Amino acid sequence: DVKVTQSSRYLVKRTGEKVFLECVQDMDHENMFWYRQDPGLGLRLIYFSYDVKMKEKGDIPEGYSVSREKKERFSLILESASTNQTSMYLCASSSGHLTPKRDGYTFGSGTRLTVV
Amino acid sequence: AQKITQTQPGMFVQEKEAVTLDCTYDTSDQSYGLFWYKQPSSGEMIFLIYQGSYDEQNATEGRYSLNFQKARKSANLVISASQLGDSAMYFCAMRERLTGANNLFFGTGTRLTVIP
């Protein structure tokens, strides 16, 4: 069964801490994404990557960075966590086809991060 | 401007009845794809159905069908014979060729509650 795995389901961190959210996919997908989900705002794209060591900013990259050293792993980094980064974080992956593809994305189960 | 608009924050439906969840989109691209995802309380995003902009027939997947009206830029999800397990958040999303294959734009979601 193909999947996207996020390392933590729930996380509590203190303000100012450096936080790593890990995501691993086993589908050999080229593209990987990080979204945050907030009530009333839907899912907003933070960063995405279309290849190893490549990254692109999404709609809300401020306060975040990413790392993709291996094809299967995409890490989201909060350099100095703040309370307004308390949210649900969803990782997703997709194949590299340029035309809209039926299967869309495969999502992980999400990490609910609380910054206190 | 919002690319995806879901105007129903919450919907209720009686078990075994049909329900329509609204979605309108905004794009100048001729080639795009529309997706619906279900998110139960567990947090995972589950792909339900896909409609390509060039598809002439409305997409169907079991109890799910997509009422695609291209001129009106709407892509409503119809769930027939609702079940208690259908209670969840539902997100409409779009991918455009213009912005590359690398981004899904999501609506703010509709929370569906199925009443026994």
PDB file of C-alpha atoms in Angstrom:
ATOM      1  CA  ASP A   1       0.000   0.000   0.000  1.00  0.00           C
ATOM      2  CA  VAL A   2       1.569   3.253  -1.118  1.00  0.00           C
ATOM      3  CA  LYS A   3       1.778   5.970   1.421  1.00  0.00           C
ATOM      4  CA  VAL A   4       3.051   9.256   2.669  1.00  0.00           C
ATOM      5  CA  THR A   5       4.242   9.101   6.241  1.00  0.00           C
ATOM      6  CA  GLN A   6       4.591  12.044   8.570  1.00  0.00           C
ATOM      7  CA  SER A   7       6.796  11.316  11.525  1.00  0.00           C
ATOM      8  CA  SER A   8       4.656  12.879  14.244  1.00  0.00           C
ATOM      9  CA  ARG A   9       0.907  12.984  14.696  1.00  0.00           C
ATOM     10  CA  TYR A  10       0.985  15.534  17.518  1.00  0.00           C
ATOM     11  CA  LEU A  11       3.768  17.885  18.518  1.00  0.00           C
ATOM     12  CA  VAL A  12       4.066  20.516  21.235  1.00  0.00           C
ATOM     13  CA  LYS A  13       6.962  22.967  21.051  1.00  0.00           C
ATOM     14  CA  ARG A  14       7.997  26.112  22.823  1.00  0.00           C
ATOM     15  CA  THR A  15       8.216  29.555  21.245  1.00  0.00           C
ATOM     16  CA  GLY A  16      11.626  30.095  19.714  1.00  0.00           C
ATOM     17  CA  GLU A  17      12.453  26.433  19.274  1.00  0.00           C
ATOM     18  CA  LYS A  18      13.660  25.071  15.945  1.00  0.00           C
ATOM     19  CA  VAL A  19      11.127  22.516  14.756  1.00  0.00           C
ATOM     20  CA  PHE A  20      11.538  19.794  12.141  1.00  0.00           C
ATOM     21  CA  LEU A  21       8.532  18.114  10.521  1.00  0.00           C
ATOM     22  CA  GLU A  22       9.473  15.063   8.500  1.00  0.00           C
ATOM     23  CA  CYS A  23       7.667  13.515   5.562  1.00  0.00           C
ATOM     24  CA  VAL A  24       8.569  10.340   3.671  1.00  0.00           C
ATOM     25  CA  GLN A  25       6.894   8.856   0.592  1.00  0.00           C
ATOM     26  CA  ASP A  26       7.449   5.432  -0.947  1.00  0.00           C
ATOM     27  CA  MET A  27       5.951   6.064  -4.392  1.00  0.00           C
ATOM     28  CA  ASP A  28       9.060   7.452  -6.106  1.00  0.00           C
ATOM     29  CA  HIS A  29       7.151  10.690  -6.693  1.00  0.00           C
ATOM     30  CA  GLU A  30       9.039  13.703  -8.014  1.00  0.00           C
ATOM     31  CA  ASN A  31       6.873  16.338  -6.352  1.00  0.00           C
ATOM     32  CA  MET A  32       6.399  16.892  -2.655  1.00  0.00           C
ATOM     33  CA  PHE A  33       4.457  19.578  -0.846  1.00  0.00           C
ATOM     34  CA  TRP A  34       3.882  21.081   2.554  1.00  0.00           C
ATOM     35  CA  TYR A  35       0.534  22.643   3.386  1.00  0.00           C
ATOM     36  CA  ARG A  36      -0.845  24.112   6.546  1.00  0.00           C
ATOM     37  CA  GLN A  37      -4.521  23.828   7.345  1.00  0.00           C
ATOM     38  CA  ASP A  38      -6.416  26.314   9.487  1.00  0.00           C
ATOM     39  CA  PRO A  39     -10.160  26.497  10.149  1.00  0.00           C
ATOM     40  CA  GLY A  40     -11.907  28.727   7.636  1.00  0.00           C
ATOM     41  CA  LEU A  41      -8.780  29.070   5.509  1.00  0.00           C
ATOM     42  CA  GLY A  42      -8.546  25.647   3.920  1.00  0.00           C
ATOM     43  CA  LEU A  43      -5.144  24.336   2.908  1.00  0.00           C
ATOM     44  CA  ARG A  44      -2.423  26.814   2.046  1.00  0.00           C
ATOM     45  CA  LEU A  45       0.787  25.863   0.305  1.00  0.00           C
ATOM     46  CA  ILE A  46       3.970  26.630   2.215  1.00  0.00           C
ATOM     47  CA  TYR A  47       6.679  25.111   0.007  1.00  0.00           C
ATOM     48  CA  PHE A  48       6.993  22.476  -2.640  1.00  0.00           C
ATOM     49  CA  SER A  49       9.791  20.573  -4.311  1.00  0.00           C
ATOM     50  CA  TYR A  50       9.860  19.048  -7.779  1.00  0.00           C
ATOM     51  CA  ASP A  51      13.237  17.377  -7.484  1.00  0.00           C
ATOM     52  CA  VAL A  52      15.974  16.550  -5.021  1.00  0.00           C
ATOM     53  CA  LYS A  53      17.580  19.715  -3.653  1.00  0.00           C
ATOM     54  CA  MET A  54      15.030  21.850  -5.515  1.00  0.00           C
ATOM     55  CA  LYS A  55      12.420  23.919  -3.722  1.00  0.00           C
ATOM     56  CA  GLU A  56       9.879  26.570  -4.555  1.00  0.00           C
ATOM     57  CA  LYS A  57       7.997  28.948  -2.304  1.00  0.00           C
ATOM     58  CA  GLY A  58       4.288  28.530  -2.039  1.00  0.00           C
ATOM     59  CA  ASP A  59       1.750  31.072  -0.867  1.00  0.00           C
ATOM     60  CA  ILE A  60       2.899  31.418   2.743  1.00  0.00           C
ATOM     61  CA  PRO A  61       6.634  30.605   3.036  1.00  0.00           C
ATOM     62  CA  GLU A  62       7.491  33.215   5.682  1.00  0.00           C
ATOM     63  CA  GLY A  63       8.893  31.671   8.829  1.00  0.00           C
ATOM     64  CA  TYR A  64       9.505  28.309   7.173  1.00  0.00           C
ATOM     65  CA  SER A  65      12.230  26.591   5.226  1.00  0.00           C
ATOM     66  CA  VAL A  66      12.472  23.139   3.655  1.00  0.00           C
ATOM     67  CA  SER A  67      15.031  20.510   2.842  1.00  0.00           C
ATOM     68  CA  ARG A  68      14.986  17.753   0.253  1.00  0.00           C
ATOM     69  CA  GLU A  69      18.240  15.827   0.292  1.00  0.00           C
ATOM     70  CA  LYS A  70      16.680  12.563  -0.892  1.00  0.00           C
ATOM     71  CA  LYS A  71      13.811  11.985  -3.285  1.00  0.00           C
ATOM     72  CA  GLU A  72      11.645  10.257  -0.723  1.00  0.00           C
ATOM     73  CA  ARG A  73      12.055  12.732   2.117  1.00  0.00           C
ATOM     74  CA  PHE A  74      10.864  16.337   2.426  1.00  0.00           C
ATOM     75  CA  SER A  75      11.392  18.206   5.667  1.00  0.00           C
ATOM     76  CA  LEU A  76       9.663  21.353   6.843  1.00  0.00           C
ATOM     77  CA  ILE A  77      11.655  23.524   9.232  1.00  0.00           C
ATOM     78  CA  LEU A  78      10.350  26.203  11.531  1.00  0.00           C
ATOM     79  CA  GLU A  79      13.498  28.192  12.269  1.00  0.00           C
ATOM     80  CA  SER A  80      12.069  29.848  15.384  1.00  0.00           C
ATOM     81  CA  ALA A  81       8.603  28.610  16.214  1.00  0.00           C
ATOM     82  CA  SER A  82       5.951  31.164  17.056  1.00  0.00           C
ATOM     83  CA  THR A  83       2.431  30.770  18.419  1.00  0.00           C
ATOM     84  CA  ASN A  84       0.907  31.800  15.080  1.00  0.00           C
ATOM     85  CA  GLN A  85       2.442  28.675  13.569  1.00  0.00           C
ATOM     86  CA  THR A  86       0.170  26.503  15.658  1.00  0.00           C
ATOM     87  CA  SER A  87      -1.668  24.563  12.976  1.00  0.00           C
ATOM     88  CA  MET A  88      -2.221  21.262  11.205  1.00  0.00           C
ATOM     89  CA  TYR A  89       0.573  20.538   8.724  1.00  0.00           C
ATOM     90  CA  LEU A  90      -0.067  18.222   5.802  1.00  0.00           C
ATOM     91  CA  CYS A  91       2.532  16.709   3.515  1.00  0.00           C
ATOM     92  CA  ALA A  92       1.637  15.444   0.041  1.00  0.00           C
ATOM     93  CA  SER A  93       3.343  13.965  -2.975  1.00  0.00           C
ATOM     94  CA  SER A  94       2.512  13.580  -6.648  1.00  0.00           C
ATOM     95  CA  SER A  95       4.097  12.239  -9.820  1.00  0.00           C
ATOM     96  CA  GLY A  96       5.875  14.550 -12.216  1.00  0.00           C
ATOM     97  CA  HIS A  97       3.363  14.604 -15.040  1.00  0.00           C
ATOM     98  CA  LEU A  98       2.750  18.058 -16.421  1.00  0.00           C
ATOM     99  CA  THR A  99      -0.864  17.507 -17.350  1.00  0.00           C
ATOM    100  CA  PRO A 100      -3.515  17.391 -14.649  1.00  0.00           C
ATOM    101  CA  LYS A 101      -3.581  13.823 -13.522  1.00  0.00           C
ATOM    102  CA  ARG A 102      -6.541  11.921 -12.256  1.00  0.00           C
ATOM    103  CA  ASP A 103      -4.978  10.687  -9.083  1.00  0.00           C
ATOM    104  CA  GLY A 104      -4.059  14.100  -7.759  1.00  0.00           C
ATOM    105  CA  TYR A 105      -1.952  14.025  -4.653  1.00  0.00           C
ATOM    106  CA  THR A 106      -1.384  11.485  -1.921  1.00  0.00           C
ATOM    107  CA  PHE A 107      -1.474  13.030   1.534  1.00  0.00           C
ATOM    108  CA  GLY A 108       0.004  12.072   4.849  1.00  0.00           C
ATOM    109  CA  SER A 109      -2.124  11.933   7.983  1.00  0.00           C
ATOM    110  CA  GLY A 110      -0.985  15.337   9.166  1.00  0.00           C
ATOM    111  CA  THR A 111       0.955  16.719  12.109  1.00  0.00           C
ATOM    112  CA  ARG A 112      -0.919  18.843  14.581  1.00  0.00           C
ATOM    113  CA  LEU A 113       1.635  21.300  15.930  1.00  0.00           C
ATOM    114  CA  THR A 114       1.023  23.419  18.993  1.00  0.00           C
ATOM    115  CA  VAL A 115       3.486  26.173  19.847  1.00  0.00           C
ATOM    116  CA  VAL A 116       3.245  27.388  23.433  1.00  0.00           C
TER     117      VAL A 116
ATOM    118  CA  ALA B   1      -9.171  36.551  -6.086  1.00  0.00           C
ATOM    119  CA  GLN B   2      -9.967  33.151  -4.677  1.00  0.00           C
ATOM    120  CA  LYS B   3      -9.308  30.384  -7.127  1.00  0.00           C
ATOM    121  CA  ILE B   4     -11.655  27.982  -5.368  1.00  0.00           C
ATOM    122  CA  THR B   5     -14.786  29.057  -3.500  1.00  0.00           C
ATOM    123  CA  GLN B   6     -16.825  26.835  -1.237  1.00  0.00           C
ATOM    124  CA  THR B   7     -19.682  28.897   0.162  1.00  0.00           C
ATOM    125  CA  GLN B   8     -21.118  26.314   2.556  1.00  0.00           C
ATOM    126  CA  PRO B   9     -19.126  26.136   5.792  1.00  0.00           C
ATOM    127  CA  GLY B  10     -21.437  23.399   7.076  1.00  0.00           C
ATOM    128  CA  MET B  11     -24.133  21.119   5.711  1.00  0.00           C
ATOM    129  CA  PHE B  12     -26.526  18.619   7.266  1.00  0.00           C
ATOM    130  CA  VAL B  13     -28.134  15.706   5.494  1.00  0.00           C
ATOM    131  CA  GLN B  14     -30.390  12.900   6.603  1.00  0.00           C
ATOM    132  CA  GLU B  15     -28.968   9.425   6.286  1.00  0.00           C
ATOM    133  CA  LYS B  16     -29.813   7.803   2.934  1.00  0.00           C
ATOM    134  CA  GLU B  17     -30.574  11.163   1.340  1.00  0.00           C
ATOM    135  CA  ALA B  18     -28.495  12.836  -1.380  1.00  0.00           C
ATOM    136  CA  VAL B  19     -26.505  16.019  -0.760  1.00  0.00           C
ATOM    137  CA  THR B  20     -24.763  18.521  -3.016  1.00  0.00           C
ATOM    138  CA  LEU B  21     -21.646  20.370  -1.925  1.00  0.00           C
ATOM    139  CA  ASP B  22     -20.956  23.513  -3.920  1.00  0.00           C
ATOM    140  CA  CYS B  23     -17.683  24.533  -5.512  1.00  0.00           C
ATOM    141  CA  THR B  24     -16.907  27.331  -7.939  1.00  0.00           C
ATOM    142  CA  TYR B  25     -13.511  28.060  -9.417  1.00  0.00           C
ATOM    143  CA  ASP B  26     -11.701  30.829 -11.179  1.00  0.00           C
ATOM    144  CA  THR B  27      -9.148  30.264 -13.901  1.00  0.00           C
ATOM    145  CA  SER B  28      -8.176  31.629 -17.289  1.00  0.00           C
ATOM    146  CA  ASP B  29      -6.469  28.381 -18.219  1.00  0.00           C
ATOM    147  CA  GLN B  30      -8.101  26.036 -20.724  1.00  0.00           C
ATOM    148  CA  SER B  31      -6.471  22.952 -19.235  1.00  0.00           C
ATOM    149  CA  TYR B  32      -7.147  22.270 -15.592  1.00  0.00           C
ATOM    150  CA  GLY B  33      -8.272  19.554 -13.255  1.00  0.00           C
ATOM    151  CA  LEU B  34     -10.775  19.617 -10.430  1.00  0.00           C
ATOM    152  CA  PHE B  35     -10.575  17.355  -7.395  1.00  0.00           C
ATOM    153  CA  TRP B  36     -12.644  16.597  -4.361  1.00  0.00           C
ATOM    154  CA  TYR B  37     -11.100  15.310  -1.157  1.00  0.00           C
ATOM    155  CA  LYS B  38     -12.648  14.027   2.038  1.00  0.00           C
ATOM    156  CA  GLN B  39     -11.020  14.646   5.394  1.00  0.00           C
ATOM    157  CA  PRO B  40     -12.439  12.627   8.296  1.00  0.00           C
ATOM    158  CA  SER B  41     -11.628  13.497  11.875  1.00  0.00           C
ATOM    159  CA  SER B  42      -8.492  11.374  11.621  1.00  0.00           C
ATOM    160  CA  GLY B  43      -6.982  14.150   9.480  1.00  0.00           C
ATOM    161  CA  GLU B  44      -6.001  12.219   6.381  1.00  0.00           C
ATOM    162  CA  MET B  45      -7.036  13.689   3.025  1.00  0.00           C
ATOM    163  CA  ILE B  46      -8.786  11.060   0.927  1.00  0.00           C
ATOM    164  CA  PHE B  47      -9.102  11.511  -2.827  1.00  0.00           C
ATOM    165  CA  LEU B  48     -12.709  11.098  -3.982  1.00  0.00           C
ATOM    166  CA  ILE B  49     -13.148  12.178  -7.585  1.00  0.00           C
ATOM    167  CA  TYR B  50     -11.490  14.010 -10.458  1.00  0.00           C
ATOM    168  CA  GLN B  51     -12.821  15.993 -13.419  1.00  0.00           C
ATOM    169  CA  GLY B  52     -10.616  17.165 -16.263  1.00  0.00           C
ATOM    170  CA  SER B  53     -11.517  20.387 -18.030  1.00  0.00           C
ATOM    171  CA  TYR B  54     -11.757  18.581 -21.347  1.00  0.00           C
ATOM    172  CA  ASP B  55     -13.829  15.707 -20.025  1.00  0.00           C
ATOM    173  CA  GLU B  56     -17.242  15.837 -21.640  1.00  0.00           C
ATOM    174  CA  GLN B  57     -18.924  13.475 -19.210  1.00  0.00           C
ATOM    175  CA  ASN B  58     -19.432  14.223 -15.553  1.00  0.00           C
ATOM    176  CA  ALA B  59     -17.144  12.113 -13.408  1.00  0.00           C
ATOM    177  CA  THR B  60     -18.640   9.422 -11.208  1.00  0.00           C
ATOM    178  CA  GLU B  61     -17.048   7.191  -8.555  1.00  0.00           C
ATOM    179  CA  GLY B  62     -19.532   4.955  -6.775  1.00  0.00           C
ATOM    180  CA  ARG B  63     -21.829   7.162  -4.699  1.00  0.00           C
ATOM    181  CA  TYR B  64     -19.899  10.291  -5.684  1.00  0.00           C
ATOM    182  CA  SER B  65     -20.562  12.274  -8.805  1.00  0.00           C
ATOM    183  CA  LEU B  66     -19.299  15.619  -9.946  1.00  0.00           C
ATOM    184  CA  ASN B  67     -21.761  18.043 -11.514  1.00  0.00           C
ATOM    185  CA  PHE B  68     -19.406  19.897 -13.846  1.00  0.00           C
ATOM    186  CA  GLN B  69     -20.760  23.064 -15.438  1.00  0.00           C
ATOM    187  CA  LYS B  70     -17.854  24.557 -17.308  1.00  0.00           C
ATOM    188  CA  ALA B  71     -19.526  27.764 -18.464  1.00  0.00           C
ATOM    189  CA  ARG B  72     -20.566  28.540 -14.911  1.00  0.00           C
ATOM    190  CA  LYS B  73     -17.184  27.396 -13.557  1.00  0.00           C
ATOM    191  CA  SER B  74     -18.776  25.142 -11.027  1.00  0.00           C
ATOM    192  CA  ALA B  75     -17.855  21.633  -9.933  1.00  0.00           C
ATOM    193  CA  ASN B  76     -20.345  20.519  -7.322  1.00  0.00           C
ATOM    194  CA  LEU B  77     -19.959  17.195  -5.541  1.00  0.00           C
ATOM    195  CA  VAL B  78     -23.068  15.059  -5.232  1.00  0.00           C
ATOM    196  CA  ILE B  79     -23.125  12.295  -2.640  1.00  0.00           C
ATOM    197  CA  SER B  80     -26.005   9.895  -3.064  1.00  0.00           C
ATOM    198  CA  ALA B  81     -27.494   7.700  -0.325  1.00  0.00           C
ATOM    199  CA  SER B  82     -25.555   9.402   2.486  1.00  0.00           C
ATOM    200  CA  GLN B  83     -24.055   7.218   5.187  1.00  0.00           C
ATOM    201  CA  LEU B  84     -22.985   8.101   8.713  1.00  0.00           C
ATOM    202  CA  GLY B  85     -19.377   7.556   7.647  1.00  0.00           C
ATOM    203  CA  ASP B  86     -19.706  10.391   5.157  1.00  0.00           C
ATOM    204  CA  SER B  87     -19.564  12.903   8.019  1.00  0.00           C
ATOM    205  CA  ALA B  88     -16.316  14.767   7.370  1.00  0.00           C
ATOM    206  CA  MET B  89     -14.772  17.905   5.881  1.00  0.00           C
ATOM    207  CA  TYR B  90     -14.887  18.057   2.102  1.00  0.00           C
ATOM    208  CA  PHE B  91     -12.456  20.099   0.052  1.00  0.00           C
ATOM    209  CA  CYS B  92     -12.651  21.127  -3.570  1.00  0.00           C
ATOM    210  CA  ALA B  93      -9.321  21.731  -5.302  1.00  0.00           C
ATOM    211  CA  MET B  94      -8.003  22.753  -8.709  1.00  0.00           C
ATOM    212  CA  ARG B  95      -4.787  22.285 -10.580  1.00  0.00           C
ATOM    213  CA  GLU B  96      -3.985  24.461 -13.599  1.00  0.00           C
ATOM    214  CA  ARG B  97      -1.563  23.805 -16.395  1.00  0.00           C
ATOM    215  CA  LEU B  98      -0.628  27.486 -16.445  1.00  0.00           C
ATOM    216  CA  THR B  99       0.794  27.403 -12.932  1.00  0.00           C
ATOM    217  CA  GLY B 100       2.430  24.088 -13.573  1.00  0.00           C
ATOM    218  CA  ALA B 101       1.521  20.655 -12.392  1.00  0.00           C
ATOM    219  CA  ASN B 102       2.862  21.452  -9.012  1.00  0.00           C
ATOM    220  CA  ASN B 103       0.146  23.177  -7.109  1.00  0.00           C
ATOM    221  CA  LEU B 104      -3.343  22.321  -5.978  1.00  0.00           C
ATOM    222  CA  PHE B 105      -5.450  25.282  -4.905  1.00  0.00           C
ATOM    223  CA  PHE B 106      -7.918  24.361  -2.193  1.00  0.00           C
ATOM    224  CA  GLY B 107     -11.194  25.845  -1.068  1.00  0.00           C
ATOM    225  CA  THR B 108     -11.980  26.481   2.581  1.00  0.00           C
ATOM    226  CA  GLY B 109     -13.969  23.308   2.891  1.00  0.00           C
ATOM    227  CA  THR B 110     -17.486  22.216   3.835  1.00  0.00           C
ATOM    228  CA  ARG B 111     -18.191  20.233   6.968  1.00  0.00           C
ATOM    229  CA  LEU B 112     -20.847  17.632   6.234  1.00  0.00           C
ATOM    230  CA  THR B 113     -22.806  16.057   9.059  1.00  0.00           C
ATOM    231  CA  VAL B 114     -24.991  13.059   8.320  1.00  0.00           C
ATOM    232  CA  ILE B 115     -27.928  12.745  10.708  1.00  0.00           C
ATOM    233  CA  PRO B 116     -29.240   9.275  11.595  1.00  0.00           C
TER     234      PRO B 116
END
